[in-house]
Amino acid sequence: MQIDILTLFPAMFEGPFSESILKRAQEKQLLSLRLHDIRNYTTDKHRTVDDTPYGGGGGMVMMPGPLIEAVEAVRGPERGVPVILLTPQGRIFTQRVAQELAQHPRLILICGRYEGVDERVRQTVVTDEISIGDYVLTGGELAAMVVVDAVARLIPGVLGARWAAEEDSHAMGLLEYPHYTRPPEYRGLAVPDVLLRGDHAAIERWRRREAIRRTWQRRPDLLLTAQLSDDERWFLAELAEQDAPMLV
Ligand code: ADE
């Protein structure tokens, strides 16, 4: 997969893109991350990318010219490449959206700055708008890193074990069950017996139930759409009788 990122601050990406799994994914040529400085698509001596808003008001607006030219140059003649603007006005980024984006061979991400981008950028080249949550960042760069990270780990071969991404929290529609490793007892806290006995069916059942318990306690909203067996629905009903979810 190839992801092109249009930004005024390409250096911001250096750390996150050159460590750990994203680094290895690029080395294995499963992922190509290309950074493009929007300033390279300006035409004036001062390399201007923003201007004051028509109609007045505070802040600066990113000019349409450099952004649109940058998208067109980077995209080339190819059709059907999603051009995604990172903005708090976009649709909320979820695991489902990450899965959807991971199906594309190419993505172009535009990082907005200042008060926003000229509306004509949306009208001409943008095909999708994504927000990583209901809060306002200083720009789209951190949001783009979040999107790249969540999408990259879904590309086949990027994570070590094939099933690692499928069992994730949210991929199952539930939060994850608790994890334990050695030692079997630490500061008086024991690893649940069932995990030490090697009965894989019992372990699987325990994990599903603990995932349901955790989801009920922390994110009961997710249970509205989670796929549960009849037996698991009974378990949930028992849980609901015992304790109320933690309120946020
Ligand atoms: N740019 C500023 N805030 C953002 C957010 N929450 N998501 C995506 N892009 C942004």
Short mmCIF file of C-alpha atoms and ligand atoms in Angstrom, two decimals:
data_model
loop_
_atom_site.label_atom_id
_atom_site.label_comp_id
_atom_site.label_asym_id
_atom_site.label_seq_id
_atom_site.Cartn_x
_atom_site.Cartn_y
_atom_site.Cartn_z
CA MET A 1 0.00 0.00 0.00
CA GLN A 2 1.16 3.51 -0.78
CA ILE A 3 0.16 6.46 1.38
CA ASP A 4 1.01 10.00 0.27
CA ILE A 5 0.81 12.67 2.93
CA LEU A 6 0.54 16.36 2.10
CA THR A 7 1.72 18.53 4.97
CA LEU A 8 3.45 21.78 5.84
CA PHE A 9 5.51 19.90 8.45
CA PRO A 10 6.97 16.71 6.96
CA ALA A 11 9.59 16.51 9.73
CA MET A 12 6.83 15.82 12.28
CA PHE A 13 6.45 12.34 10.82
CA GLU A 14 10.08 11.27 11.10
CA GLY A 15 9.91 9.65 14.53
CA PRO A 16 6.65 7.68 14.24
CA PHE A 17 7.40 6.47 10.71
CA SER A 18 10.93 5.28 11.41
CA GLU A 19 10.35 3.04 14.43
CA SER A 20 8.91 -0.35 15.18
CA ILE A 21 6.15 -1.82 13.02
CA LEU A 22 5.80 1.08 10.57
CA LYS A 23 9.54 0.95 9.97
CA ARG A 24 9.47 -2.80 9.33
CA ALA A 25 6.41 -2.59 7.09
CA GLN A 26 8.31 -0.16 4.87
CA GLU A 27 11.46 -2.28 4.88
CA LYS A 28 9.38 -5.29 3.84
CA GLN A 29 7.87 -3.13 1.07
CA LEU A 30 4.37 -3.76 2.31
CA LEU A 31 3.95 -0.05 2.89
CA SER A 32 5.32 3.01 1.13
CA LEU A 33 4.94 6.30 3.05
CA ARG A 34 5.64 9.40 1.00
CA LEU A 35 5.73 12.86 2.51
CA HIS A 36 5.11 15.94 0.38
CA ASP A 37 5.73 19.49 1.53
CA ILE A 38 2.78 21.61 0.40
CA ARG A 39 5.12 24.60 0.23
CA ASN A 40 6.81 23.01 -2.78
CA TYR A 41 3.61 23.68 -4.74
CA THR A 42 3.54 27.44 -4.13
CA THR A 43 4.38 29.82 -6.95
CA ASP A 44 5.38 33.05 -5.20
CA LYS A 45 8.75 34.10 -3.84
CA HIS A 46 7.62 33.80 -0.20
CA ARG A 47 6.17 30.34 -0.71
CA THR A 48 2.84 31.48 0.76
CA VAL A 49 0.33 28.78 1.69
CA ASP A 50 -2.24 30.74 3.71
CA ASP A 51 -4.13 34.02 3.65
CA THR A 52 -6.73 35.93 5.66
CA PRO A 53 -10.36 34.81 5.35
CA TYR A 54 -12.77 36.62 3.04
CA GLY A 55 -15.46 38.18 5.17
CA GLY A 56 -13.08 38.85 8.04
CA GLY A 57 -12.68 37.04 11.32
CA GLY A 58 -9.62 35.63 13.00
CA GLY A 59 -7.07 33.12 11.86
CA MET A 60 -5.70 32.17 8.48
CA VAL A 61 -7.05 29.89 5.76
CA MET A 62 -5.00 27.52 3.60
CA MET A 63 -5.12 28.72 0.00
CA PRO A 64 -6.65 26.41 -2.61
CA GLY A 65 -3.83 26.66 -5.18
CA PRO A 66 -0.90 24.91 -3.51
CA LEU A 67 -3.10 22.17 -2.01
CA ILE A 68 -4.98 21.34 -5.19
CA GLU A 69 -1.82 21.40 -7.32
CA ALA A 70 -0.10 19.17 -4.78
CA VAL A 71 -2.93 16.61 -4.84
CA GLU A 72 -3.01 16.56 -8.65
CA ALA A 73 0.76 16.17 -8.96
CA VAL A 74 0.95 13.43 -6.34
CA ARG A 75 -2.09 11.52 -7.58
CA GLY A 76 -1.06 11.52 -11.22
CA PRO A 77 -3.47 10.17 -13.83
CA GLU A 78 -4.79 7.42 -11.55
CA ARG A 79 -8.52 7.45 -10.78
CA GLY A 80 -10.27 6.21 -7.65
CA VAL A 81 -7.54 7.11 -5.16
CA PRO A 82 -9.20 8.31 -1.94
CA VAL A 83 -8.13 11.87 -1.11
CA ILE A 84 -8.77 12.29 2.59
CA LEU A 85 -8.77 15.59 4.43
CA LEU A 86 -8.02 15.30 8.15
CA THR A 87 -10.37 17.70 9.90
CA PRO A 88 -12.48 17.83 13.06
CA GLN A 89 -15.47 18.15 10.68
CA GLY A 90 -14.90 14.72 9.16
CA ARG A 91 -16.56 11.39 9.88
CA ILE A 92 -15.24 9.80 13.05
CA PHE A 93 -12.34 7.39 12.58
CA THR A 94 -13.10 3.91 13.93
CA GLN A 95 -11.70 0.41 13.45
CA ARG A 96 -14.33 -0.10 10.77
CA VAL A 97 -13.09 2.95 8.85
CA ALA A 98 -9.50 1.70 9.23
CA GLN A 99 -10.56 -1.65 7.74
CA GLU A 100 -12.29 0.10 4.88
CA LEU A 101 -9.22 2.24 4.09
CA ALA A 102 -6.89 -0.77 4.31
CA GLN A 103 -8.64 -2.23 1.23
CA HIS A 104 -7.23 0.51 -1.02
CA PRO A 105 -3.83 0.17 -2.73
CA ARG A 106 -3.29 3.92 -2.36
CA LEU A 107 -4.42 6.76 -0.10
CA ILE A 108 -3.68 10.48 -0.16
CA LEU A 109 -3.94 12.30 3.17
CA ILE A 110 -4.14 16.09 3.44
CA CYS A 111 -3.14 17.68 6.75
CA GLY A 112 -4.97 20.94 7.33
CA ARG A 113 -3.55 23.72 9.50
CA TYR A 114 -4.67 27.11 10.76
CA GLU A 115 -8.42 27.77 10.79
CA GLY A 116 -8.95 25.35 7.93
CA VAL A 117 -8.65 24.95 4.19
CA ASP A 118 -10.39 26.95 1.46
CA GLU A 119 -13.73 25.29 0.71
CA ARG A 120 -12.75 24.83 -2.96
CA VAL A 121 -10.22 22.19 -1.94
CA ARG A 122 -13.17 20.11 -0.78
CA GLN A 123 -15.14 20.90 -3.90
CA THR A 124 -12.41 19.80 -6.30
CA VAL A 125 -10.11 17.08 -4.96
CA VAL A 126 -11.22 15.84 -1.54
CA THR A 127 -13.24 12.59 -1.61
CA ASP A 128 -13.46 11.89 2.15
CA GLU A 129 -13.00 13.76 5.43
CA ILE A 130 -11.92 12.10 8.65
CA SER A 131 -11.76 13.26 12.26
CA ILE A 132 -9.94 11.20 14.88
CA GLY A 133 -12.20 12.46 17.66
CA ASP A 134 -14.25 15.31 18.99
CA TYR A 135 -11.41 17.62 19.94
CA VAL A 136 -9.36 20.13 17.99
CA LEU A 137 -5.68 19.55 17.26
CA THR A 138 -3.28 22.20 15.98
CA GLY A 139 -3.29 20.47 12.60
CA GLY A 140 -4.05 17.26 10.77
CA GLU A 141 -0.54 15.79 11.15
CA LEU A 142 -1.11 13.86 14.38
CA ALA A 143 -4.45 12.67 13.01
CA ALA A 144 -2.74 11.45 9.82
CA MET A 145 -0.22 9.50 11.91
CA VAL A 146 -3.07 7.85 13.80
CA VAL A 147 -4.79 6.88 10.55
CA VAL A 148 -1.56 5.55 9.00
CA ASP A 149 -0.76 3.50 12.10
CA ALA A 150 -4.22 1.95 12.42
CA VAL A 151 -4.45 1.18 8.68
CA ALA A 152 -0.89 -0.13 8.27
CA ARG A 153 -1.26 -2.82 10.91
CA LEU A 154 -4.22 -4.25 8.96
CA ILE A 155 -2.16 -4.83 5.81
CA PRO A 156 -1.55 -8.58 5.51
CA GLY A 157 1.99 -9.44 6.63
CA VAL A 158 2.58 -6.26 8.64
CA LEU A 159 1.87 -7.82 12.02
CA GLY A 160 3.76 -10.96 13.01
CA ALA A 161 0.91 -13.40 13.60
CA ARG A 162 -1.81 -13.45 10.97
CA TRP A 163 -4.63 -13.37 13.49
CA ALA A 164 -3.19 -10.61 15.65
CA ALA A 165 -5.26 -7.83 14.11
CA GLU A 166 -8.43 -9.90 13.88
CA GLU A 167 -8.60 -10.48 17.64
CA ASP A 168 -8.12 -6.83 18.45
CA SER A 169 -10.23 -4.87 20.70
CA HIS A 170 -12.96 -3.37 18.47
CA ALA A 171 -12.34 -5.77 15.57
CA MET A 172 -14.51 -8.28 17.46
CA GLY A 173 -16.94 -5.53 18.42
CA LEU A 174 -15.85 -6.03 22.04
CA LEU A 175 -13.06 -4.70 24.22
CA GLU A 176 -10.21 -7.14 24.77
CA TYR A 177 -10.02 -9.71 27.55
CA PRO A 178 -7.27 -9.31 30.21
CA HIS A 179 -3.79 -10.56 29.25
CA TYR A 180 -1.24 -12.26 31.50
CA THR A 181 2.32 -13.50 31.09
CA ARG A 182 4.91 -14.97 33.48
CA PRO A 183 5.29 -15.05 36.47
CA PRO A 184 2.17 -16.99 37.56
CA GLU A 185 2.04 -14.94 40.75
CA TYR A 186 3.25 -11.38 41.22
CA ARG A 187 2.86 -9.39 44.45
CA GLY A 188 0.22 -11.81 45.59
CA LEU A 189 -1.76 -11.46 42.36
CA ALA A 190 -2.29 -14.81 40.65
CA VAL A 191 -2.90 -15.51 36.98
CA PRO A 192 -6.41 -17.02 36.61
CA ASP A 193 -6.19 -20.80 36.92
CA VAL A 194 -7.96 -21.51 33.64
CA LEU A 195 -5.09 -19.92 31.68
CA LEU A 196 -2.53 -22.25 33.25
CA ARG A 197 -4.36 -25.52 32.60
CA GLY A 198 -4.02 -25.73 28.81
CA ASP A 199 -7.69 -26.54 28.12
CA HIS A 200 -8.05 -24.42 24.99
CA ALA A 201 -11.82 -24.55 24.77
CA ALA A 202 -12.08 -23.40 28.40
CA ILE A 203 -9.55 -20.63 27.75
CA GLU A 204 -11.49 -19.42 24.71
CA ARG A 205 -14.74 -19.38 26.69
CA TRP A 206 -13.10 -17.52 29.58
CA ARG A 207 -11.62 -14.93 27.22
CA ARG A 208 -14.92 -14.28 25.45
CA ARG A 209 -16.69 -13.89 28.78
CA GLU A 210 -14.04 -11.54 30.18
CA ALA A 211 -14.21 -9.49 26.96
CA ILE A 212 -17.98 -9.24 27.41
CA ARG A 213 -17.58 -8.34 31.10
CA ARG A 214 -15.08 -5.59 30.30
CA THR A 215 -17.21 -4.23 27.47
CA TRP A 216 -20.28 -4.21 29.73
CA GLN A 217 -18.36 -2.31 32.41
CA ARG A 218 -16.59 0.21 30.20
CA ARG A 219 -18.33 0.50 26.84
CA PRO A 220 -21.85 -0.94 27.12
CA ASP A 221 -22.76 0.94 23.92
CA LEU A 222 -20.63 -1.53 21.93
CA LEU A 223 -22.82 -4.44 23.05
CA LEU A 224 -25.69 -3.13 20.96
CA THR A 225 -23.93 -4.33 17.82
CA ALA A 226 -21.60 -7.08 19.11
CA GLN A 227 -22.13 -10.62 17.80
CA LEU A 228 -22.92 -12.81 20.82
CA SER A 229 -24.00 -16.45 21.05
CA ASP A 230 -27.15 -17.38 23.03
CA ASP A 231 -24.96 -18.60 25.86
CA GLU A 232 -23.09 -15.29 25.87
CA ARG A 233 -26.35 -13.35 25.94
CA TRP A 234 -27.32 -15.26 29.07
CA PHE A 235 -23.97 -14.41 30.58
CA LEU A 236 -24.53 -10.75 29.76
CA ALA A 237 -27.98 -10.83 31.33
CA GLU A 238 -26.42 -12.23 34.52
CA LEU A 239 -23.79 -9.50 34.48
CA ALA A 240 -26.44 -6.85 34.03
CA GLU A 241 -28.25 -8.17 37.12
CA GLN A 242 -25.07 -8.03 39.19
CA ASP A 243 -23.61 -4.65 38.43
CA ALA A 244 -24.23 -1.49 36.48
CA PRO A 245 -21.67 -0.23 33.97
CA MET A 246 -19.22 2.42 35.12
CA LEU A 247 -20.65 5.76 34.16
CA VAL A 248 -18.43 8.15 32.30
N1 ADE B 1 -7.32 18.50 12.70
C1 ADE B 1 -7.56 19.19 13.84
N2 ADE B 1 -8.25 18.45 14.70
C2 ADE B 1 -8.48 17.24 14.11
C3 ADE B 1 -9.16 16.06 14.50
N3 ADE B 1 -9.76 15.93 15.67
N4 ADE B 1 -9.18 15.03 13.63
C4 ADE B 1 -8.59 15.15 12.42
N5 ADE B 1 -7.93 16.24 12.00
C5 ADE B 1 -7.88 17.28 12.83
#
